[in-house]
Amino acid sequence: MHMLAMLLQDNQPNPEMIQKMVVAMMAIIPIIIIITIAIVMIPCWFILKKAGFSPWLSMLCLIPSLGTLVLLYVLAFAEWKVPAAPMASYPPPYPPPPQPPYPPQA
């Protein structure tokens, strides 16, 4: 950031400084792209596995925008191979508490 501020202050940009900035960006941008792909691909992997699909379909996320869109349409409109959850049965109600003993009547 400091170099960018210096670049903007000078009237004539120094070609050596521009070259250093380009080399630094060429090192940083691929790392940012890999992190971004992992942030999208890992949740897709688990969602596909839980939905009964092959988790390898999450590789569609490698295609920018279009791959993720296709994956969303596959998940939205395909028949999921997950068995239906059983109906929850409720336990019987608790019995009423015992009544206190009554005093004897005369």
PDB file of N, CA and C in Angstrom:
ATOM      1  N   MET A   1       0.820  -1.180   0.000  1.00  0.00           N
ATOM      2  CA  MET A   1       0.000   0.000   0.000  1.00  0.00           C
ATOM      3  C   MET A   1       0.868   1.248   0.000  1.00  0.00           C
ATOM      4  N   HIS A   2       1.986   1.154   0.711  1.00  0.00           N
ATOM      5  CA  HIS A   2       2.901   2.281   0.781  1.00  0.00           C
ATOM      6  C   HIS A   2       3.469   2.597  -0.612  1.00  0.00           C
ATOM      7  N   MET A   3       3.768   1.539  -1.356  1.00  0.00           N
ATOM      8  CA  MET A   3       4.306   1.748  -2.700  1.00  0.00           C
ATOM      9  C   MET A   3       3.266   2.367  -3.623  1.00  0.00           C
ATOM     10  N   LEU A   4       2.003   1.967  -3.442  1.00  0.00           N
ATOM     11  CA  LEU A   4       0.938   2.539  -4.255  1.00  0.00           C
ATOM     12  C   LEU A   4       0.780   4.024  -3.969  1.00  0.00           C
ATOM     13  N   ALA A   5       0.881   4.417  -2.711  1.00  0.00           N
ATOM     14  CA  ALA A   5       0.789   5.834  -2.363  1.00  0.00           C
ATOM     15  C   ALA A   5       1.952   6.604  -2.965  1.00  0.00           C
ATOM     16  N   MET A   6       3.143   6.035  -2.929  1.00  0.00           N
ATOM     17  CA  MET A   6       4.296   6.708  -3.526  1.00  0.00           C
ATOM     18  C   MET A   6       4.146   6.812  -5.037  1.00  0.00           C
ATOM     19  N   LEU A   7       3.580   5.774  -5.644  1.00  0.00           N
ATOM     20  CA  LEU A   7       3.374   5.780  -7.087  1.00  0.00           C
ATOM     21  C   LEU A   7       2.401   6.876  -7.493  1.00  0.00           C
ATOM     22  N   LEU A   8       1.353   7.061  -6.695  1.00  0.00           N
ATOM     23  CA  LEU A   8       0.351   8.072  -7.013  1.00  0.00           C
ATOM     24  C   LEU A   8       0.864   9.487  -6.771  1.00  0.00           C
ATOM     25  N   GLN A   9       1.845   9.655  -5.902  1.00  0.00           N
ATOM     26  CA  GLN A   9       2.361  10.983  -5.594  1.00  0.00           C
ATOM     27  C   GLN A   9       3.330  11.483  -6.664  1.00  0.00           C
ATOM     28  N   ASP A  10       4.080  10.612  -7.268  1.00  0.00           N
ATOM     29  CA  ASP A  10       5.058  11.023  -8.262  1.00  0.00           C
ATOM     30  C   ASP A  10       4.361  11.409  -9.565  1.00  0.00           C
ATOM     31  N   ASN A  11       4.942  12.371 -10.244  1.00  0.00           N
ATOM     32  CA  ASN A  11       4.421  12.754 -11.548  1.00  0.00           C
ATOM     33  C   ASN A  11       4.788  11.716 -12.597  1.00  0.00           C
ATOM     34  N   GLN A  12       6.016  11.257 -12.561  1.00  0.00           N
ATOM     35  CA  GLN A  12       6.487  10.249 -13.491  1.00  0.00           C
ATOM     36  C   GLN A  12       6.692   8.943 -12.719  1.00  0.00           C
ATOM     37  N   PRO A  13       5.849   7.894 -12.968  1.00  0.00           N
ATOM     38  CA  PRO A  13       6.048   6.630 -12.246  1.00  0.00           C
ATOM     39  C   PRO A  13       7.384   5.990 -12.610  1.00  0.00           C
ATOM     40  N   ASN A  14       8.032   5.460 -11.613  1.00  0.00           N
ATOM     41  CA  ASN A  14       9.318   4.801 -11.784  1.00  0.00           C
ATOM     42  C   ASN A  14       9.081   3.400 -12.356  1.00  0.00           C
ATOM     43  N   PRO A  15       9.644   3.062 -13.519  1.00  0.00           N
ATOM     44  CA  PRO A  15       9.409   1.741 -14.106  1.00  0.00           C
ATOM     45  C   PRO A  15       9.880   0.593 -13.208  1.00  0.00           C
ATOM     46  N   GLU A  16      10.938   0.816 -12.442  1.00  0.00           N
ATOM     47  CA  GLU A  16      11.423  -0.240 -11.551  1.00  0.00           C
ATOM     48  C   GLU A  16      10.412  -0.520 -10.443  1.00  0.00           C
ATOM     49  N   MET A  17       9.790   0.544  -9.922  1.00  0.00           N
ATOM     50  CA  MET A  17       8.793   0.379  -8.868  1.00  0.00           C
ATOM     51  C   MET A  17       7.549  -0.333  -9.413  1.00  0.00           C
ATOM     52  N   ILE A  18       7.152   0.019 -10.620  1.00  0.00           N
ATOM     53  CA  ILE A  18       6.000  -0.644 -11.243  1.00  0.00           C
ATOM     54  C   ILE A  18       6.305  -2.130 -11.445  1.00  0.00           C
ATOM     55  N   GLN A  19       7.503  -2.450 -11.863  1.00  0.00           N
ATOM     56  CA  GLN A  19       7.878  -3.851 -12.067  1.00  0.00           C
ATOM     57  C   GLN A  19       7.814  -4.630 -10.753  1.00  0.00           C
ATOM     58  N   LYS A  20       8.292  -4.040  -9.654  1.00  0.00           N
ATOM     59  CA  LYS A  20       8.232  -4.701  -8.347  1.00  0.00           C
ATOM     60  C   LYS A  20       6.789  -4.928  -7.907  1.00  0.00           C
ATOM     61  N   MET A  21       5.927  -3.938  -8.171  1.00  0.00           N
ATOM     62  CA  MET A  21       4.521  -4.098  -7.787  1.00  0.00           C
ATOM     63  C   MET A  21       3.850  -5.206  -8.592  1.00  0.00           C
ATOM     64  N   VAL A  22       4.165  -5.299  -9.884  1.00  0.00           N
ATOM     65  CA  VAL A  22       3.586  -6.343 -10.732  1.00  0.00           C
ATOM     66  C   VAL A  22       4.050  -7.717 -10.263  1.00  0.00           C
ATOM     67  N   VAL A  23       5.310  -7.868  -9.921  1.00  0.00           N
ATOM     68  CA  VAL A  23       5.828  -9.155  -9.435  1.00  0.00           C
ATOM     69  C   VAL A  23       5.141  -9.537  -8.120  1.00  0.00           C
ATOM     70  N   ALA A  24       4.943  -8.549  -7.237  1.00  0.00           N
ATOM     71  CA  ALA A  24       4.270  -8.833  -5.966  1.00  0.00           C
ATOM     72  C   ALA A  24       2.821  -9.253  -6.196  1.00  0.00           C
ATOM     73  N   MET A  25       2.158  -8.589  -7.116  1.00  0.00           N
ATOM     74  CA  MET A  25       0.763  -8.946  -7.398  1.00  0.00           C
ATOM     75  C   MET A  25       0.663 -10.326  -8.055  1.00  0.00           C
ATOM     76  N   MET A  26       1.655 -10.665  -8.895  1.00  0.00           N
ATOM     77  CA  MET A  26       1.647 -11.983  -9.515  1.00  0.00           C
ATOM     78  C   MET A  26       1.839 -13.088  -8.492  1.00  0.00           C
ATOM     79  N   ALA A  27       2.412 -12.778  -7.355  1.00  0.00           N
ATOM     80  CA  ALA A  27       2.572 -13.768  -6.291  1.00  0.00           C
ATOM     81  C   ALA A  27       1.326 -13.836  -5.411  1.00  0.00           C
ATOM     82  N   ILE A  28       0.648 -12.721  -5.217  1.00  0.00           N
ATOM     83  CA  ILE A  28      -0.482 -12.659  -4.288  1.00  0.00           C
ATOM     84  C   ILE A  28      -1.799 -13.104  -4.937  1.00  0.00           C
ATOM     85  N   ILE A  29      -2.037 -12.723  -6.176  1.00  0.00           N
ATOM     86  CA  ILE A  29      -3.323 -13.006  -6.822  1.00  0.00           C
ATOM     87  C   ILE A  29      -3.617 -14.507  -6.924  1.00  0.00           C
ATOM     88  N   PRO A  30      -2.681 -15.387  -7.314  1.00  0.00           N
ATOM     89  CA  PRO A  30      -3.016 -16.823  -7.329  1.00  0.00           C
ATOM     90  C   PRO A  30      -3.390 -17.374  -5.946  1.00  0.00           C
ATOM     91  N   ILE A  31      -2.755 -16.881  -4.905  1.00  0.00           N
ATOM     92  CA  ILE A  31      -3.102 -17.326  -3.549  1.00  0.00           C
ATOM     93  C   ILE A  31      -4.530 -16.906  -3.207  1.00  0.00           C
ATOM     94  N   ILE A  32      -4.892 -15.691  -3.557  1.00  0.00           N
ATOM     95  CA  ILE A  32      -6.255 -15.210  -3.300  1.00  0.00           C
ATOM     96  C   ILE A  32      -7.266 -16.034  -4.094  1.00  0.00           C
ATOM     97  N   ILE A  33      -6.946 -16.373  -5.327  1.00  0.00           N
ATOM     98  CA  ILE A  33      -7.859 -17.177  -6.148  1.00  0.00           C
ATOM     99  C   ILE A  33      -8.035 -18.570  -5.551  1.00  0.00           C
ATOM    100  N   ILE A  34      -6.975 -19.202  -5.095  1.00  0.00           N
ATOM    101  CA  ILE A  34      -7.062 -20.540  -4.496  1.00  0.00           C
ATOM    102  C   ILE A  34      -7.900 -20.505  -3.220  1.00  0.00           C
ATOM    103  N   ILE A  35      -7.717 -19.495  -2.397  1.00  0.00           N
ATOM    104  CA  ILE A  35      -8.505 -19.369  -1.166  1.00  0.00           C
ATOM    105  C   ILE A  35      -9.978 -19.170  -1.494  1.00  0.00           C
ATOM    106  N   THR A  36     -10.278 -18.351  -2.486  1.00  0.00           N
ATOM    107  CA  THR A  36     -11.667 -18.109  -2.877  1.00  0.00           C
ATOM    108  C   THR A  36     -12.326 -19.381  -3.400  1.00  0.00           C
ATOM    109  N   ILE A  37     -11.608 -20.132  -4.214  1.00  0.00           N
ATOM    110  CA  ILE A  37     -12.158 -21.390  -4.728  1.00  0.00           C
ATOM    111  C   ILE A  37     -12.419 -22.360  -3.579  1.00  0.00           C
ATOM    112  N   ALA A  38     -11.518 -22.431  -2.612  1.00  0.00           N
ATOM    113  CA  ALA A  38     -11.706 -23.334  -1.472  1.00  0.00           C
ATOM    114  C   ALA A  38     -12.911 -22.919  -0.638  1.00  0.00           C
ATOM    115  N   ILE A  39     -13.126 -21.616  -0.487  1.00  0.00           N
ATOM    116  CA  ILE A  39     -14.265 -21.136   0.301  1.00  0.00           C
ATOM    117  C   ILE A  39     -15.584 -21.563  -0.331  1.00  0.00           C
ATOM    118  N   VAL A  40     -15.639 -21.652  -1.654  1.00  0.00           N
ATOM    119  CA  VAL A  40     -16.870 -22.067  -2.338  1.00  0.00           C
ATOM    120  C   VAL A  40     -16.938 -23.578  -2.484  1.00  0.00           C
ATOM    121  N   MET A  41     -15.812 -24.223  -2.782  1.00  0.00           N
ATOM    122  CA  MET A  41     -15.827 -25.638  -3.122  1.00  0.00           C
ATOM    123  C   MET A  41     -16.048 -26.556  -1.916  1.00  0.00           C
ATOM    124  N   ILE A  42     -15.484 -26.233  -0.779  1.00  0.00           N
ATOM    125  CA  ILE A  42     -15.600 -27.116   0.392  1.00  0.00           C
ATOM    126  C   ILE A  42     -17.051 -27.247   0.867  1.00  0.00           C
ATOM    127  N   PRO A  43     -17.814 -26.150   1.019  1.00  0.00           N
ATOM    128  CA  PRO A  43     -19.228 -26.341   1.386  1.00  0.00           C
ATOM    129  C   PRO A  43     -20.017 -27.096   0.316  1.00  0.00           C
ATOM    130  N   CYS A  44     -19.722 -26.860  -0.959  1.00  0.00           N
ATOM    131  CA  CYS A  44     -20.414 -27.598  -2.022  1.00  0.00           C
ATOM    132  C   CYS A  44     -20.120 -29.088  -1.929  1.00  0.00           C
ATOM    133  N   TRP A  45     -18.897 -29.441  -1.580  1.00  0.00           N
ATOM    134  CA  TRP A  45     -18.511 -30.848  -1.424  1.00  0.00           C
ATOM    135  C   TRP A  45     -19.390 -31.514  -0.357  1.00  0.00           C
ATOM    136  N   PHE A  46     -19.536 -30.861   0.799  1.00  0.00           N
ATOM    137  CA  PHE A  46     -20.322 -31.456   1.886  1.00  0.00           C
ATOM    138  C   PHE A  46     -21.816 -31.480   1.556  1.00  0.00           C
ATOM    139  N   ILE A  47     -22.322 -30.445   0.901  1.00  0.00           N
ATOM    140  CA  ILE A  47     -23.736 -30.424   0.525  1.00  0.00           C
ATOM    141  C   ILE A  47     -24.034 -31.551  -0.456  1.00  0.00           C
ATOM    142  N   LEU A  48     -23.180 -31.742  -1.446  1.00  0.00           N
ATOM    143  CA  LEU A  48     -23.402 -32.810  -2.424  1.00  0.00           C
ATOM    144  C   LEU A  48     -23.326 -34.181  -1.771  1.00  0.00           C
ATOM    145  N   LYS A  49     -22.403 -34.351  -0.841  1.00  0.00           N
ATOM    146  CA  LYS A  49     -22.279 -35.643  -0.153  1.00  0.00           C
ATOM    147  C   LYS A  49     -23.536 -35.935   0.667  1.00  0.00           C
ATOM    148  N   LYS A  50     -24.057 -34.926   1.370  1.00  0.00           N
ATOM    149  CA  LYS A  50     -25.252 -35.124   2.186  1.00  0.00           C
ATOM    150  C   LYS A  50     -26.501 -35.310   1.335  1.00  0.00           C
ATOM    151  N   ALA A  51     -26.498 -34.754   0.125  1.00  0.00           N
ATOM    152  CA  ALA A  51     -27.657 -34.886  -0.761  1.00  0.00           C
ATOM    153  C   ALA A  51     -27.646 -36.205  -1.522  1.00  0.00           C
ATOM    154  N   GLY A  52     -26.571 -36.970  -1.410  1.00  0.00           N
ATOM    155  CA  GLY A  52     -26.504 -38.265  -2.068  1.00  0.00           C
ATOM    156  C   GLY A  52     -25.872 -38.215  -3.446  1.00  0.00           C
ATOM    157  N   PHE A  53     -25.303 -37.101  -3.842  1.00  0.00           N
ATOM    158  CA  PHE A  53     -24.620 -36.984  -5.125  1.00  0.00           C
ATOM    159  C   PHE A  53     -23.137 -37.256  -4.938  1.00  0.00           C
ATOM    160  N   SER A  54     -22.438 -37.396  -6.053  1.00  0.00           N
ATOM    161  CA  SER A  54     -20.989 -37.549  -5.988  1.00  0.00           C
ATOM    162  C   SER A  54     -20.370 -36.211  -5.585  1.00  0.00           C
ATOM    163  N   PRO A  55     -19.546 -36.198  -4.543  1.00  0.00           N
ATOM    164  CA  PRO A  55     -18.929 -34.937  -4.131  1.00  0.00           C
ATOM    165  C   PRO A  55     -18.018 -34.338  -5.193  1.00  0.00           C
ATOM    166  N   TRP A  56     -17.607 -35.162  -6.167  1.00  0.00           N
ATOM    167  CA  TRP A  56     -16.718 -34.665  -7.213  1.00  0.00           C
ATOM    168  C   TRP A  56     -17.434 -33.657  -8.125  1.00  0.00           C
ATOM    169  N   LEU A  57     -18.758 -33.581  -8.046  1.00  0.00           N
ATOM    170  CA  LEU A  57     -19.475 -32.552  -8.799  1.00  0.00           C
ATOM    171  C   LEU A  57     -19.091 -31.154  -8.338  1.00  0.00           C
ATOM    172  N   SER A  58     -18.537 -31.040  -7.132  1.00  0.00           N
ATOM    173  CA  SER A  58     -18.128 -29.719  -6.648  1.00  0.00           C
ATOM    174  C   SER A  58     -16.971 -29.160  -7.469  1.00  0.00           C
ATOM    175  N   MET A  59     -16.346 -29.988  -8.307  1.00  0.00           N
ATOM    176  CA  MET A  59     -15.294 -29.486  -9.193  1.00  0.00           C
ATOM    177  C   MET A  59     -15.859 -28.526 -10.236  1.00  0.00           C
ATOM    178  N   LEU A  60     -17.189 -28.514 -10.392  1.00  0.00           N
ATOM    179  CA  LEU A  60     -17.804 -27.525 -11.280  1.00  0.00           C
ATOM    180  C   LEU A  60     -17.535 -26.109 -10.800  1.00  0.00           C
ATOM    181  N   CYS A  61     -17.243 -25.960  -9.520  1.00  0.00           N
ATOM    182  CA  CYS A  61     -16.955 -24.629  -8.967  1.00  0.00           C
ATOM    183  C   CYS A  61     -15.659 -24.053  -9.518  1.00  0.00           C
ATOM    184  N   LEU A  62     -14.841 -24.889 -10.153  1.00  0.00           N
ATOM    185  CA  LEU A  62     -13.599 -24.390 -10.742  1.00  0.00           C
ATOM    186  C   LEU A  62     -13.868 -23.513 -11.956  1.00  0.00           C
ATOM    187  N   ILE A  63     -15.028 -23.710 -12.599  1.00  0.00           N
ATOM    188  CA  ILE A  63     -15.414 -22.861 -13.718  1.00  0.00           C
ATOM    189  C   ILE A  63     -16.069 -21.622 -13.120  1.00  0.00           C
ATOM    190  N   PRO A  64     -15.482 -20.463 -13.273  1.00  0.00           N
ATOM    191  CA  PRO A  64     -16.014 -19.270 -12.607  1.00  0.00           C
ATOM    192  C   PRO A  64     -17.464 -18.979 -13.013  1.00  0.00           C
ATOM    193  N   SER A  65     -18.278 -18.677 -12.055  1.00  0.00           N
ATOM    194  CA  SER A  65     -19.684 -18.279 -12.184  1.00  0.00           C
ATOM    195  C   SER A  65     -20.557 -19.356 -12.813  1.00  0.00           C
ATOM    196  N   LEU A  66     -20.263 -19.778 -14.029  1.00  0.00           N
ATOM    197  CA  LEU A  66     -21.113 -20.736 -14.729  1.00  0.00           C
ATOM    198  C   LEU A  66     -21.139 -22.084 -14.011  1.00  0.00           C
ATOM    199  N   GLY A  67     -19.999 -22.552 -13.530  1.00  0.00           N
ATOM    200  CA  GLY A  67     -19.953 -23.842 -12.845  1.00  0.00           C
ATOM    201  C   GLY A  67     -20.780 -23.852 -11.578  1.00  0.00           C
ATOM    202  N   THR A  68     -20.688 -22.781 -10.788  1.00  0.00           N
ATOM    203  CA  THR A  68     -21.472 -22.691  -9.552  1.00  0.00           C
ATOM    204  C   THR A  68     -22.951 -22.589  -9.873  1.00  0.00           C
ATOM    205  N   LEU A  69     -23.294 -21.877 -10.935  1.00  0.00           N
ATOM    206  CA  LEU A  69     -24.693 -21.751 -11.333  1.00  0.00           C
ATOM    207  C   LEU A  69     -25.261 -23.103 -11.769  1.00  0.00           C
ATOM    208  N   VAL A  70     -24.494 -23.862 -12.556  1.00  0.00           N
ATOM    209  CA  VAL A  70     -24.930 -25.200 -12.976  1.00  0.00           C
ATOM    210  C   VAL A  70     -25.099 -26.102 -11.753  1.00  0.00           C
ATOM    211  N   LEU A  71     -24.174 -26.017 -10.814  1.00  0.00           N
ATOM    212  CA  LEU A  71     -24.256 -26.834  -9.605  1.00  0.00           C
ATOM    213  C   LEU A  71     -25.509 -26.501  -8.794  1.00  0.00           C
ATOM    214  N   LEU A  72     -25.832 -25.226  -8.688  1.00  0.00           N
ATOM    215  CA  LEU A  72     -27.052 -24.833  -7.974  1.00  0.00           C
ATOM    216  C   LEU A  72     -28.300 -25.379  -8.653  1.00  0.00           C
ATOM    217  N   TYR A  73     -28.340 -25.353  -9.996  1.00  0.00           N
ATOM    218  CA  TYR A  73     -29.492 -25.890 -10.711  1.00  0.00           C
ATOM    219  C   TYR A  73     -29.587 -27.405 -10.548  1.00  0.00           C
ATOM    220  N   VAL A  74     -28.447 -28.091 -10.542  1.00  0.00           N
ATOM    221  CA  VAL A  74     -28.461 -29.543 -10.313  1.00  0.00           C
ATOM    222  C   VAL A  74     -29.039 -29.838  -8.933  1.00  0.00           C
ATOM    223  N   LEU A  75     -28.591 -29.109  -7.928  1.00  0.00           N
ATOM    224  CA  LEU A  75     -29.088 -29.341  -6.566  1.00  0.00           C
ATOM    225  C   LEU A  75     -30.553 -28.966  -6.425  1.00  0.00           C
ATOM    226  N   ALA A  76     -30.977 -27.928  -7.107  1.00  0.00           N
ATOM    227  CA  ALA A  76     -32.349 -27.452  -6.938  1.00  0.00           C
ATOM    228  C   ALA A  76     -33.372 -28.367  -7.602  1.00  0.00           C
ATOM    229  N   PHE A  77     -33.065 -28.892  -8.770  1.00  0.00           N
ATOM    230  CA  PHE A  77     -34.087 -29.592  -9.549  1.00  0.00           C
ATOM    231  C   PHE A  77     -33.892 -31.099  -9.648  1.00  0.00           C
ATOM    232  N   ALA A  78     -32.835 -31.639  -9.109  1.00  0.00           N
ATOM    233  CA  ALA A  78     -32.608 -33.093  -9.173  1.00  0.00           C
ATOM    234  C   ALA A  78     -33.300 -33.776  -7.991  1.00  0.00           C
ATOM    235  N   GLU A  79     -33.544 -35.051  -8.172  1.00  0.00           N
ATOM    236  CA  GLU A  79     -34.132 -35.865  -7.101  1.00  0.00           C
ATOM    237  C   GLU A  79     -33.019 -36.246  -6.137  1.00  0.00           C
ATOM    238  N   TRP A  80     -33.159 -35.855  -4.879  1.00  0.00           N
ATOM    239  CA  TRP A  80     -32.132 -36.157  -3.885  1.00  0.00           C
ATOM    240  C   TRP A  80     -32.262 -37.602  -3.454  1.00  0.00           C
ATOM    241  N   LYS A  81     -31.143 -38.273  -3.320  1.00  0.00           N
ATOM    242  CA  LYS A  81     -31.131 -39.692  -2.966  1.00  0.00           C
ATOM    243  C   LYS A  81     -31.011 -39.910  -1.460  1.00  0.00           C
ATOM    244  N   VAL A  82     -31.663 -39.070  -0.702  1.00  0.00           N
ATOM    245  CA  VAL A  82     -31.592 -39.152   0.749  1.00  0.00           C
ATOM    246  C   VAL A  82     -32.900 -39.763   1.239  1.00  0.00           C
ATOM    247  N   PRO A  83     -32.840 -40.783   2.123  1.00  0.00           N
ATOM    248  CA  PRO A  83     -34.090 -41.358   2.627  1.00  0.00           C
ATOM    249  C   PRO A  83     -34.849 -40.335   3.470  1.00  0.00           C
ATOM    250  N   ALA A  84     -36.164 -40.450   3.420  1.00  0.00           N
ATOM    251  CA  ALA A  84     -36.990 -39.527   4.184  1.00  0.00           C
ATOM    252  C   ALA A  84     -36.781 -39.752   5.678  1.00  0.00           C
ATOM    253  N   ALA A  85     -36.831 -38.679   6.413  1.00  0.00           N
ATOM    254  CA  ALA A  85     -36.655 -38.769   7.863  1.00  0.00           C
ATOM    255  C   ALA A  85     -37.897 -39.422   8.471  1.00  0.00           C
ATOM    256  N   PRO A  86     -37.717 -40.330   9.432  1.00  0.00           N
ATOM    257  CA  PRO A  86     -38.889 -40.967  10.048  1.00  0.00           C
ATOM    258  C   PRO A  86     -39.681 -39.938  10.850  1.00  0.00           C
ATOM    259  N   MET A  87     -40.977 -40.208  10.937  1.00  0.00           N
ATOM    260  CA  MET A  87     -41.843 -39.317  11.703  1.00  0.00           C
ATOM    261  C   MET A  87     -41.467 -39.431  13.183  1.00  0.00           C
ATOM    262  N   ALA A  88     -41.405 -38.310  13.815  1.00  0.00           N
ATOM    263  CA  ALA A  88     -41.065 -38.294  15.233  1.00  0.00           C
ATOM    264  C   ALA A  88     -42.290 -38.745  16.032  1.00  0.00           C
ATOM    265  N   SER A  89     -42.090 -39.737  16.870  1.00  0.00           N
ATOM    266  CA  SER A  89     -43.202 -40.186  17.714  1.00  0.00           C
ATOM    267  C   SER A  89     -43.044 -39.546  19.084  1.00  0.00           C
ATOM    268  N   TYR A  90     -44.135 -39.104  19.609  1.00  0.00           N
ATOM    269  CA  TYR A  90     -44.096 -38.435  20.898  1.00  0.00           C
ATOM    270  C   TYR A  90     -44.235 -39.462  22.012  1.00  0.00           C
ATOM    271  N   PRO A  91     -43.505 -39.294  23.101  1.00  0.00           N
ATOM    272  CA  PRO A  91     -43.624 -40.248  24.212  1.00  0.00           C
ATOM    273  C   PRO A  91     -44.978 -40.046  24.894  1.00  0.00           C
ATOM    274  N   PRO A  92     -45.463 -41.083  25.572  1.00  0.00           N
ATOM    275  CA  PRO A  92     -46.749 -40.929  26.267  1.00  0.00           C
ATOM    276  C   PRO A  92     -46.626 -39.876  27.370  1.00  0.00           C
ATOM    277  N   PRO A  93     -47.714 -39.226  27.692  1.00  0.00           N
ATOM    278  CA  PRO A  93     -47.632 -38.187  28.733  1.00  0.00           C
ATOM    279  C   PRO A  93     -47.303 -38.809  30.093  1.00  0.00           C
ATOM    280  N   TYR A  94     -46.719 -38.002  30.920  1.00  0.00           N
ATOM    281  CA  TYR A  94     -46.393 -38.465  32.263  1.00  0.00           C
ATOM    282  C   TYR A  94     -47.678 -38.689  33.054  1.00  0.00           C
ATOM    283  N   PRO A  95     -47.690 -39.689  33.943  1.00  0.00           N
ATOM    284  CA  PRO A  95     -48.887 -39.895  34.758  1.00  0.00           C
ATOM    285  C   PRO A  95     -49.033 -38.742  35.758  1.00  0.00           C
ATOM    286  N   PRO A  96     -50.252 -38.475  36.210  1.00  0.00           N
ATOM    287  CA  PRO A  96     -50.427 -37.385  37.175  1.00  0.00           C
ATOM    288  C   PRO A  96     -49.744 -37.741  38.499  1.00  0.00           C
ATOM    289  N   PRO A  97     -49.325 -36.743  39.243  1.00  0.00           N
ATOM    290  CA  PRO A  97     -48.647 -37.020  40.511  1.00  0.00           C
ATOM    291  C   PRO A  97     -49.631 -37.649  41.504  1.00  0.00           C
ATOM    292  N   PRO A  98     -49.137 -38.430  42.450  1.00  0.00           N
ATOM    293  CA  PRO A  98     -50.047 -39.062  43.431  1.00  0.00           C
ATOM    294  C   PRO A  98     -50.708 -38.000  44.308  1.00  0.00           C
ATOM    295  N   GLN A  99     -51.933 -38.300  44.701  1.00  0.00           N
ATOM    296  CA  GLN A  99     -52.685 -37.380  45.553  1.00  0.00           C
ATOM    297  C   GLN A  99     -52.253 -37.547  47.004  1.00  0.00           C
ATOM    298  N   PRO A 100     -52.249 -36.435  47.746  1.00  0.00           N
ATOM    299  CA  PRO A 100     -51.900 -36.579  49.173  1.00  0.00           C
ATOM    300  C   PRO A 100     -53.008 -37.355  49.886  1.00  0.00           C
ATOM    301  N   PRO A 101     -52.646 -38.028  50.961  1.00  0.00           N
ATOM    302  CA  PRO A 101     -53.684 -38.804  51.686  1.00  0.00           C
ATOM    303  C   PRO A 101     -54.693 -37.863  52.330  1.00  0.00           C
ATOM    304  N   TYR A 102     -55.960 -38.295  52.301  1.00  0.00           N
ATOM    305  CA  TYR A 102     -57.031 -37.492  52.905  1.00  0.00           C
ATOM    306  C   TYR A 102     -57.142 -37.858  54.391  1.00  0.00           C
ATOM    307  N   PRO A 103     -57.488 -36.892  55.222  1.00  0.00           N
ATOM    308  CA  PRO A 103     -57.709 -37.245  56.651  1.00  0.00           C
ATOM    309  C   PRO A 103     -58.972 -38.112  56.791  1.00  0.00           C
ATOM    310  N   PRO A 104     -58.985 -38.988  57.786  1.00  0.00           N
ATOM    311  CA  PRO A 104     -60.164 -39.856  57.954  1.00  0.00           C
ATOM    312  C   PRO A 104     -61.416 -39.023  58.311  1.00  0.00           C
ATOM    313  N   GLN A 105     -62.529 -39.464  57.759  1.00  0.00           N
ATOM    314  CA  GLN A 105     -63.795 -38.767  58.044  1.00  0.00           C
ATOM    315  C   GLN A 105     -64.564 -39.542  59.121  1.00  0.00           C
ATOM    316  N   ALA A 106     -65.211 -38.785  59.986  1.00  0.00           N
ATOM    317  CA  ALA A 106     -65.960 -39.418  61.081  1.00  0.00           C
ATOM    318  C   ALA A 106     -67.396 -39.639  60.760  1.00  0.00           C
TER     319      ALA A 106
END
